[in-house]
mmCIF file of N, CA and C in Angstrom:
data_model
loop_
_atom_site.group_PDB
_atom_site.id
_atom_site.type_symbol
_atom_site.label_atom_id
_atom_site.label_comp_id
_atom_site.label_asym_id
_atom_site.label_seq_id
_atom_site.Cartn_x
_atom_site.Cartn_y
_atom_site.Cartn_z
ATOM 1 N N UNK A 1 1.978 7.297 9.728
ATOM 2 C CA UNK A 1 2.983 7.991 9.273
ATOM 3 C C UNK A 1 1.914 8.537 8.070
ATOM 4 N N UNK A 2 1.170 7.544 7.029
ATOM 5 C CA UNK A 2 -0.410 7.738 6.028
ATOM 6 C C UNK A 2 -0.874 6.800 6.104
ATOM 7 N N UNK A 3 -2.267 7.500 5.797
ATOM 8 C CA UNK A 3 -3.141 6.188 5.610
ATOM 9 C C UNK A 3 -4.005 6.910 4.363
ATOM 10 N N UNK A 4 -4.246 5.858 3.375
ATOM 11 C CA UNK A 4 -4.985 6.034 1.818
ATOM 12 C C UNK A 4 -5.924 4.813 2.139
ATOM 13 N N UNK A 5 -7.326 5.202 1.634
ATOM 14 C CA UNK A 5 -8.307 4.534 0.886
ATOM 15 C C UNK A 5 -8.174 3.448 -0.672
ATOM 16 N N UNK A 6 -8.393 2.514 -0.778
ATOM 17 C CA UNK A 6 -8.089 2.594 -1.689
ATOM 18 C C UNK A 6 -8.940 1.008 -2.165
ATOM 19 N N UNK A 7 -9.048 0.183 -3.277
ATOM 20 C CA UNK A 7 -10.037 -1.305 -3.761
ATOM 21 C C UNK A 7 -8.832 -2.554 -3.736
ATOM 22 N N UNK A 8 -9.487 -3.422 -3.172
ATOM 23 C CA UNK A 8 -8.429 -4.398 -3.583
ATOM 24 C C UNK A 8 -9.328 -5.037 -4.994
ATOM 25 N N UNK A 9 -9.250 -5.467 -5.993
ATOM 26 C CA UNK A 9 -9.370 -6.168 -6.686
ATOM 27 C C UNK A 9 -9.752 -8.029 -7.031
ATOM 28 N N UNK A 10 -10.354 -8.673 -8.097
ATOM 29 C CA UNK A 10 -10.611 -9.935 -7.931
ATOM 30 C C UNK A 10 -8.800 -10.688 -7.762
ATOM 31 N N UNK A 11 -9.110 -10.308 -9.098
ATOM 32 C CA UNK A 11 -7.167 -10.829 -8.935
ATOM 33 C C UNK A 11 -6.612 -10.157 -7.347
ATOM 34 N N UNK A 12 -6.727 -9.496 -6.696
ATOM 35 C CA UNK A 12 -5.531 -9.369 -5.484
ATOM 36 C C UNK A 12 -5.191 -7.838 -6.057
ATOM 37 N N UNK A 13 -5.086 -7.791 -6.508
ATOM 38 C CA UNK A 13 -4.222 -6.378 -6.635
ATOM 39 C C UNK A 13 -4.717 -5.527 -5.820
ATOM 40 N N UNK A 14 -4.723 -4.047 -5.209
ATOM 41 C CA UNK A 14 -4.599 -3.391 -4.137
ATOM 42 C C UNK A 14 -3.974 -1.590 -5.377
ATOM 43 N N UNK A 15 -5.664 -1.461 -5.823
ATOM 44 C CA UNK A 15 -5.982 0.123 -7.217
ATOM 45 C C UNK A 15 -6.303 2.074 -6.303
ATOM 46 N N UNK A 16 -5.667 2.785 -7.246
ATOM 47 C CA UNK A 16 -6.490 3.506 -6.340
ATOM 48 C C UNK A 16 -7.994 3.224 -6.377
ATOM 49 N N UNK A 17 -8.594 4.328 -5.531
ATOM 50 C CA UNK A 17 -10.489 4.713 -5.894
ATOM 51 C C UNK A 17 -10.964 5.181 -6.885
ATOM 52 N N UNK A 18 -10.213 4.901 -8.548
ATOM 53 C CA UNK A 18 -10.205 5.350 -9.530
ATOM 54 C C UNK A 18 -10.588 3.704 -9.856
ATOM 55 N N UNK A 19 -10.363 3.113 -8.873
ATOM 56 C CA UNK A 19 -10.231 1.211 -10.229
ATOM 57 C C UNK A 19 -8.942 1.385 -10.671
ATOM 58 N N UNK A 20 -8.607 1.857 -11.308
ATOM 59 C CA UNK A 20 -7.380 2.116 -12.488
ATOM 60 C C UNK A 20 -5.638 2.666 -11.604
ATOM 61 N N UNK A 21 -5.473 3.662 -11.067
ATOM 62 C CA UNK A 21 -4.644 3.803 -10.409
ATOM 63 C C UNK A 21 -3.378 3.515 -9.999
ATOM 64 N N UNK A 22 -2.316 3.098 -9.589
ATOM 65 C CA UNK A 22 -1.303 3.163 -8.443
ATOM 66 C C UNK A 22 -2.063 3.666 -7.008
ATOM 67 N N UNK A 23 -1.806 3.286 -6.155
ATOM 68 C CA UNK A 23 -2.097 3.562 -5.056
ATOM 69 C C UNK A 23 -0.908 4.585 -4.600
ATOM 70 N N UNK A 24 -1.284 6.050 -4.541
ATOM 71 C CA UNK A 24 -0.075 6.975 -4.231
ATOM 72 C C UNK A 24 0.061 6.731 -1.826
ATOM 73 N N UNK A 25 1.276 7.990 -2.141
ATOM 74 C CA UNK A 25 1.585 8.242 -0.906
ATOM 75 C C UNK A 25 2.605 9.493 -1.036
ATOM 76 N N UNK A 26 1.690 10.737 -1.194
ATOM 77 C CA UNK A 26 2.500 12.161 -1.040
ATOM 78 C C UNK A 26 2.940 12.705 0.277
ATOM 79 N N UNK A 27 4.335 12.873 0.116
ATOM 80 C CA UNK A 27 4.453 13.857 0.937
ATOM 81 C C UNK A 27 5.000 13.546 2.670
ATOM 82 N N UNK A 28 5.796 12.426 2.030
ATOM 83 C CA UNK A 28 5.729 11.082 2.594
ATOM 84 C C UNK A 28 8.017 11.067 2.660
ATOM 85 N N UNK A 29 8.315 11.337 3.632
ATOM 86 C CA UNK A 29 10.142 11.461 4.109
ATOM 87 C C UNK A 29 10.357 10.373 2.923
ATOM 88 N N UNK A 30 11.448 9.413 3.227
ATOM 89 C CA UNK A 30 11.592 8.590 1.992
ATOM 90 C C UNK A 30 12.519 8.291 3.370
ATOM 91 N N UNK A 31 12.473 6.232 3.267
ATOM 92 C CA UNK A 31 13.452 6.287 4.374
ATOM 93 C C UNK A 31 12.793 4.910 4.510
ATOM 94 N N UNK A 32 12.396 4.232 5.541
ATOM 95 C CA UNK A 32 12.309 2.832 5.555
ATOM 96 C C UNK A 32 10.788 2.742 6.597
ATOM 97 N N UNK A 33 9.555 1.859 5.815
ATOM 98 C CA UNK A 33 8.521 1.901 6.077
ATOM 99 C C UNK A 33 7.943 0.342 6.508
ATOM 100 N N UNK A 34 7.347 -0.220 7.778
ATOM 101 C CA UNK A 34 6.782 -2.156 6.717
ATOM 102 C C UNK A 34 4.961 -1.208 6.325
ATOM 103 N N UNK A 35 4.614 -1.697 5.981
ATOM 104 C CA UNK A 35 3.344 -2.346 4.837
ATOM 105 C C UNK A 35 2.770 -2.782 6.017
ATOM 106 N N UNK A 36 1.606 -1.980 5.947
ATOM 107 C CA UNK A 36 0.305 -2.895 6.951
ATOM 108 C C UNK A 36 -1.478 -1.878 5.829
ATOM 109 N N UNK A 37 -1.568 -2.967 5.992
ATOM 110 C CA UNK A 37 -2.966 -3.013 4.947
ATOM 111 C C UNK A 37 -3.729 -4.060 5.483
ATOM 112 N N UNK A 38 -5.406 -3.405 5.631
ATOM 113 C CA UNK A 38 -6.092 -3.452 6.536
ATOM 114 C C UNK A 38 -7.558 -3.656 5.734
ATOM 115 N N UNK A 39 -8.671 -4.591 5.656
ATOM 116 C CA UNK A 39 -9.784 -4.675 4.752
ATOM 117 C C UNK A 39 -10.433 -5.407 5.337
ATOM 118 N N UNK A 40 -11.615 -4.622 5.354
ATOM 119 C CA UNK A 40 -12.680 -4.695 6.426
ATOM 120 C C UNK A 40 -13.358 -6.701 6.673
ATOM 121 N N UNK A 41 -12.640 -7.823 5.463
ATOM 122 C CA UNK A 41 -13.656 -8.518 4.825
ATOM 123 C C UNK A 41 -11.863 -10.244 5.970
ATOM 124 N N UNK A 42 -11.396 -9.181 5.508
ATOM 125 C CA UNK A 42 -9.415 -10.246 5.247
ATOM 126 C C UNK A 42 -8.876 -10.045 6.695
ATOM 127 N N UNK A 43 -8.050 -11.389 7.068
ATOM 128 C CA UNK A 43 -7.051 -10.421 7.983
ATOM 129 C C UNK A 43 -6.028 -9.195 7.424
ATOM 130 N N UNK A 44 -5.317 -8.445 7.977
ATOM 131 C CA UNK A 44 -5.150 -7.561 8.308
ATOM 132 C C UNK A 44 -3.826 -7.707 8.134
ATOM 133 N N UNK A 45 -2.693 -7.686 7.236
ATOM 134 C CA UNK A 45 -0.906 -8.567 6.878
ATOM 135 C C UNK A 45 -0.053 -7.134 6.344
ATOM 136 N N UNK A 46 0.737 -7.073 7.223
ATOM 137 C CA UNK A 46 1.919 -6.101 7.192
ATOM 138 C C UNK A 46 3.175 -7.284 6.504
ATOM 139 N N UNK A 47 3.659 -6.576 5.660
ATOM 140 C CA UNK A 47 4.992 -6.339 5.044
ATOM 141 C C UNK A 47 6.041 -7.435 6.049
ATOM 142 N N UNK A 48 6.465 -8.593 5.642
ATOM 143 C CA UNK A 48 7.574 -9.378 7.336
ATOM 144 C C UNK A 48 9.131 -7.924 7.568
ATOM 145 N N UNK A 49 9.859 -7.566 6.366
ATOM 146 C CA UNK A 49 10.967 -6.047 6.260
ATOM 147 C C UNK A 49 9.806 -4.687 5.797
ATOM 148 N N UNK A 50 11.353 -4.270 6.653
ATOM 149 C CA UNK A 50 10.970 -2.905 6.022
ATOM 150 C C UNK A 50 11.226 -2.507 4.587
ATOM 151 N N UNK A 51 10.673 -2.123 4.797
ATOM 152 C CA UNK A 51 10.081 -1.829 3.073
ATOM 153 C C UNK A 51 10.795 0.512 2.427
ATOM 154 N N UNK A 52 11.899 0.505 1.057
ATOM 155 C CA UNK A 52 12.597 1.357 2.090
ATOM 156 C C UNK A 52 12.390 2.717 0.408
ATOM 157 N N UNK A 53 11.079 3.406 1.366
ATOM 158 C CA UNK A 53 10.486 4.518 0.257
ATOM 159 C C UNK A 53 11.079 5.121 0.161
ATOM 160 N N UNK A 54 11.697 5.790 -1.724
ATOM 161 C CA UNK A 54 11.920 6.873 -1.717
ATOM 162 C C UNK A 54 10.523 6.999 -3.462
ATOM 163 N N UNK A 55 11.508 7.857 -3.870
ATOM 164 C CA UNK A 55 10.202 8.659 -4.890
ATOM 165 C C UNK A 55 9.181 7.452 -5.981
ATOM 166 N N UNK A 56 9.507 6.312 -6.406
ATOM 167 C CA UNK A 56 8.462 5.300 -6.392
ATOM 168 C C UNK A 56 8.507 4.147 -6.192
ATOM 169 N N UNK A 57 8.436 3.197 -5.606
ATOM 170 C CA UNK A 57 8.195 2.135 -5.131
ATOM 171 C C UNK A 57 6.391 1.115 -5.054
ATOM 172 N N UNK A 58 7.393 -0.184 -5.605
ATOM 173 C CA UNK A 58 5.849 -1.117 -5.986
ATOM 174 C C UNK A 58 6.377 -2.011 -5.274
ATOM 175 N N UNK A 59 4.808 -2.577 -4.462
ATOM 176 C CA UNK A 59 5.427 -3.175 -2.730
ATOM 177 C C UNK A 59 4.494 -4.109 -3.116
ATOM 178 N N UNK A 60 4.741 -5.869 -3.307
ATOM 179 C CA UNK A 60 4.408 -7.090 -3.563
ATOM 180 C C UNK A 60 4.188 -8.293 -2.648
ATOM 181 N N UNK A 61 3.294 -8.489 -1.663
ATOM 182 C CA UNK A 61 3.010 -9.592 -0.263
ATOM 183 C C UNK A 61 3.696 -10.980 -1.144
#
């Protein structure tokens, strides 16, 4: 549905490419989605349950 580049920090948090802001996805229709994170040096992870996206949401693995 949507893809974004982001940075994986040493504390495990994922931030926007500016290094500080939360990663945001614009133009996504509200609904339930699985979140998948890919990193070239790590195994990909996927949320175990669909996450309800609305105006603003934080996702913790």
